XYZ file of N, CA and C in Angstrom:
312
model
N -40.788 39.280 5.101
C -39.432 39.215 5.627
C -39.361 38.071 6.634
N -38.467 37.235 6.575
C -38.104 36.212 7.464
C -37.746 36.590 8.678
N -38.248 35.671 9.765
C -38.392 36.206 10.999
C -36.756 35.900 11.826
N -36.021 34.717 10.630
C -34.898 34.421 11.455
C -33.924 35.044 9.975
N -33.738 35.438 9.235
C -33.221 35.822 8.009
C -33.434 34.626 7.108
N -32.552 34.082 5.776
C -32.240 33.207 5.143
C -31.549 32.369 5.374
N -32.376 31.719 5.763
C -30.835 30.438 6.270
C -30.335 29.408 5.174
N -31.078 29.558 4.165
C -30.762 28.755 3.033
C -29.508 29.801 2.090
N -29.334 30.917 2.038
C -28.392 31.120 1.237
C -27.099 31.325 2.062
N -26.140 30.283 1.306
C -24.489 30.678 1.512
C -24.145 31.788 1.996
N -23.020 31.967 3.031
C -22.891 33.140 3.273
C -20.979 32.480 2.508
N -20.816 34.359 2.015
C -19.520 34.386 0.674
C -18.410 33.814 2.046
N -17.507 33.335 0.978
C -16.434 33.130 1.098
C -15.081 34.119 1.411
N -14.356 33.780 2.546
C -13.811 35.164 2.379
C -12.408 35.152 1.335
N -12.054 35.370 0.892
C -11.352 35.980 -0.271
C -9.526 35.123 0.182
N -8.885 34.482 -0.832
C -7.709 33.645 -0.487
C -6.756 34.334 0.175
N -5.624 33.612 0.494
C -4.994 34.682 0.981
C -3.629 34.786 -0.377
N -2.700 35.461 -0.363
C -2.205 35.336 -1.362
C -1.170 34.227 -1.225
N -0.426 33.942 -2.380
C 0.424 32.829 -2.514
C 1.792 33.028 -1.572
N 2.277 32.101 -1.253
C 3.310 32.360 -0.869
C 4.403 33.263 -0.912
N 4.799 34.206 0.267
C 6.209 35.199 -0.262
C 7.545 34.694 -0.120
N 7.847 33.462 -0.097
C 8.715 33.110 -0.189
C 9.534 32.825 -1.204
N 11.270 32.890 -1.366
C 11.827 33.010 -2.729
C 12.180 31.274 -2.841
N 11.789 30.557 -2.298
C 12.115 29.085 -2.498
C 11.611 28.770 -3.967
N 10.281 28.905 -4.456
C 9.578 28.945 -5.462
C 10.911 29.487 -6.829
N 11.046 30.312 -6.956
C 12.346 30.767 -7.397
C 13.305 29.632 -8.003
N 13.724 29.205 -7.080
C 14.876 28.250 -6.924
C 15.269 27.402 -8.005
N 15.544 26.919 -8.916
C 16.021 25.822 -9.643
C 16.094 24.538 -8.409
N 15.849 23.469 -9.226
C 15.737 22.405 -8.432
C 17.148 21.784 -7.733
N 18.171 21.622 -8.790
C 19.435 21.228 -7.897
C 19.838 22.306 -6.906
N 19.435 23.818 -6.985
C 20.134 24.769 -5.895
C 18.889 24.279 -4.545
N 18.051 24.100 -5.028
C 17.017 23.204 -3.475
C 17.384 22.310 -2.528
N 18.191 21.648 -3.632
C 18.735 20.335 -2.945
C 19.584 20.398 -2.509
N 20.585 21.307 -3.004
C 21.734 21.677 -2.056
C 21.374 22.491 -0.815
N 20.486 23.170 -0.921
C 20.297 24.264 0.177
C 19.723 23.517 1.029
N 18.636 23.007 1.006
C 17.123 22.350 1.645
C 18.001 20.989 1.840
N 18.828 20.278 1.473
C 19.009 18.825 1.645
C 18.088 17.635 1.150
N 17.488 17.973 0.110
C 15.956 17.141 -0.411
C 16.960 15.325 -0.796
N 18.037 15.716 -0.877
C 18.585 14.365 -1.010
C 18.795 13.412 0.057
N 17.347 12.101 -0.131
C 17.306 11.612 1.079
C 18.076 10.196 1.109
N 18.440 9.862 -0.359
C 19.333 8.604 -0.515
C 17.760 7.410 -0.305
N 18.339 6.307 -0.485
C 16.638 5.035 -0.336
C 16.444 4.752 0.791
N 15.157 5.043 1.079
C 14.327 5.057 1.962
C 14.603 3.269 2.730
N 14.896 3.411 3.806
C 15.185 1.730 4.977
C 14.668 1.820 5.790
N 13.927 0.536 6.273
C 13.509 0.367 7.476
C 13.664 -1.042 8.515
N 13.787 -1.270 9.651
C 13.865 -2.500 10.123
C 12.500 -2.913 11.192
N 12.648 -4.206 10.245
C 11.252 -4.768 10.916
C 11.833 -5.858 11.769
N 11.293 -6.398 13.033
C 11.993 -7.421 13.596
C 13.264 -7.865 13.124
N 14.163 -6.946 13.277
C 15.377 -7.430 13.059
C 15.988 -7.005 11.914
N 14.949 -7.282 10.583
C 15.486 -7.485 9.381
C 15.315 -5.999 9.029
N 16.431 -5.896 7.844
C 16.493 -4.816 7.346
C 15.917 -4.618 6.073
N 15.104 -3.646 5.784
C 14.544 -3.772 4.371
C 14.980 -2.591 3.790
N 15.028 -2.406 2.278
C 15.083 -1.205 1.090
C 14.308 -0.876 0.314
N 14.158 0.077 -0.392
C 12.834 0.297 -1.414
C 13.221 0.688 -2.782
N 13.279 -0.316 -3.526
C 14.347 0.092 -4.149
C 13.422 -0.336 -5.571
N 13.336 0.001 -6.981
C 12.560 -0.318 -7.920
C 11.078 -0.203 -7.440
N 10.502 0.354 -6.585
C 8.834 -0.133 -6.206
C 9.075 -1.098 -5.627
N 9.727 -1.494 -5.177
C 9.339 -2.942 -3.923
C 10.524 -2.465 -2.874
N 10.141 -3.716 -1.802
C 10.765 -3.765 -0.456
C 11.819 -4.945 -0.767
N 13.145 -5.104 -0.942
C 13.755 -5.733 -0.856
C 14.630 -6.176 0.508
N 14.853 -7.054 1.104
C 15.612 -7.612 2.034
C 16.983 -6.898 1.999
N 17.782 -6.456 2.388
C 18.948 -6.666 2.439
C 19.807 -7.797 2.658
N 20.732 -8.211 2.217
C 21.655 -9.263 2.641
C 21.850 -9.586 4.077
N 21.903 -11.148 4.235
C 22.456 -11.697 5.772
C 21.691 -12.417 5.876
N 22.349 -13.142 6.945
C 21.671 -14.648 7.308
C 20.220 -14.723 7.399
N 19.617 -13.820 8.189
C 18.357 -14.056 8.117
C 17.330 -14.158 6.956
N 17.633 -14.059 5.997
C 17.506 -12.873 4.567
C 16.711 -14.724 4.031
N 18.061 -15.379 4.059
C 17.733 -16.833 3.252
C 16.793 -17.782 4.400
N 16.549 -17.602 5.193
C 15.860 -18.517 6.486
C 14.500 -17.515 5.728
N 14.337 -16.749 5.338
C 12.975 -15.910 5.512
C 12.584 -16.530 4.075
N 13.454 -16.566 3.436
C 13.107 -16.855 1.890
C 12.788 -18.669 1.389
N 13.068 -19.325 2.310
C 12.968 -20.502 2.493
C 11.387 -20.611 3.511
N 11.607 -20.435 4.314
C 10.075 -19.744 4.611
C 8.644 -19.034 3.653
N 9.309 -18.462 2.893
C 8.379 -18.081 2.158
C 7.668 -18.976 1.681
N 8.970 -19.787 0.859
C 9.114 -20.986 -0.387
C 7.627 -21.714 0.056
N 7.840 -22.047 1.241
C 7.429 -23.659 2.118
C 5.785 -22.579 2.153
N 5.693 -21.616 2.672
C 4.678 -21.090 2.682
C 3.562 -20.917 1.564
N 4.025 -20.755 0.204
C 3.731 -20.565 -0.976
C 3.507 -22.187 -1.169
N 4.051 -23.285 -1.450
C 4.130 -24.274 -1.399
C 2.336 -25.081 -0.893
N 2.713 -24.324 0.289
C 1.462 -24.860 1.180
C 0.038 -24.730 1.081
N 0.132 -22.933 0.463
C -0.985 -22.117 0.075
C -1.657 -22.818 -1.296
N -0.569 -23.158 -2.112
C -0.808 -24.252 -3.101
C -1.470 -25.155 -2.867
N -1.198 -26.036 -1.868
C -1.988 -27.033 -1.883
C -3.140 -27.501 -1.489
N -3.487 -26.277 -0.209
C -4.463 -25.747 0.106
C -5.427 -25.292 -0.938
N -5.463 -24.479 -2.084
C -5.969 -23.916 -2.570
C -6.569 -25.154 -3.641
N -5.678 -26.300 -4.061
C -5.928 -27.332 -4.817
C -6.970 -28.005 -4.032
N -6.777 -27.985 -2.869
C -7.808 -28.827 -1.975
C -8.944 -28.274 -1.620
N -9.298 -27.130 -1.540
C -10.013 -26.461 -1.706
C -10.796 -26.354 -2.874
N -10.480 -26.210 -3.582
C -10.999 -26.326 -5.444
C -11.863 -27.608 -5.290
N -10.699 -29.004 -5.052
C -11.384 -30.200 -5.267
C -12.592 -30.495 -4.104
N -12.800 -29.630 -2.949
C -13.796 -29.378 -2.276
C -15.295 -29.028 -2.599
N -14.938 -27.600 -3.695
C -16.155 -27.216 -4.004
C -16.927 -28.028 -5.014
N -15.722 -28.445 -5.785
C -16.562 -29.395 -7.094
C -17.120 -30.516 -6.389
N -16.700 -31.209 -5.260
C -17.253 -32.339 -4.489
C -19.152 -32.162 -4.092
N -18.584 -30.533 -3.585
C -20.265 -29.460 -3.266
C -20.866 -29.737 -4.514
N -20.255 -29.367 -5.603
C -20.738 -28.552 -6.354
C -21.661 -30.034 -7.187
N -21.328 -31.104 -6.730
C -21.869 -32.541 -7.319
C -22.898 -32.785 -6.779
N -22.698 -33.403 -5.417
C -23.583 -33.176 -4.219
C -24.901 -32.794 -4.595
N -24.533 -31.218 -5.087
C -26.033 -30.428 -5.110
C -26.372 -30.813 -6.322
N -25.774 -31.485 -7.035
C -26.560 -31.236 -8.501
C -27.581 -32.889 -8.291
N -26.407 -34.010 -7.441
C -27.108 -34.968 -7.352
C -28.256 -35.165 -6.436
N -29.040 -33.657 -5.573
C -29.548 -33.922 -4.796
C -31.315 -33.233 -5.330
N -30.797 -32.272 -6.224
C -31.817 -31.633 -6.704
C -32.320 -32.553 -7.585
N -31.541 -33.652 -8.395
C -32.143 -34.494 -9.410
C -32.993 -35.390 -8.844
């Protein structure tokens, strides 16, 4: 007999409790929504200023001035990342010569 008991076997689980007694479960889904208010209309939020929507799986802008200054921004941003990334490319192959002409 073990001097401290078994410490290796599990001690049981105690038993669930039962499911919910509530009659919501019950419910048909449009009487939920009327009751509960589950109708939340699309989800908005504002980030510095701007207002965004969620609308299809994405975050769309809402309309207004700022809307086209941000999107012109983008443009120039994307633009840039481009060319960066071209220059970058023509970087590694520069490496990528380098080493081949150094090992020969």
């Amino acid at each position: 007999m073990p001097l401290f008991g078994n410490i290796f076997s599990p001690k049981k689980t105690p038993p669930r409790k039962s499911a919910s007694l509530s009659n919501l479960r019950s419910l048909d889904r449009s009487t939920r929504e009327v009751e509960l208010g589950l109708d939340y209309g699309t989800p908005t939020m504002n980030l510095t200023g701007q207002s965004l929507k969620f609308e299809n799986g994405h975050w769309i802008t809402e309309t207004g001035i700022s809307a086209g200054v941000d999107r012109r921004e983008a443009q120039r941003l994307r633009r840039r990342n481009q060319q960066l990334e071209e220059e970058n490319n023509l970087l590694r192959l520069k490496v990528d010569i380098l080493l081949d002409m150094v090992r020969k």
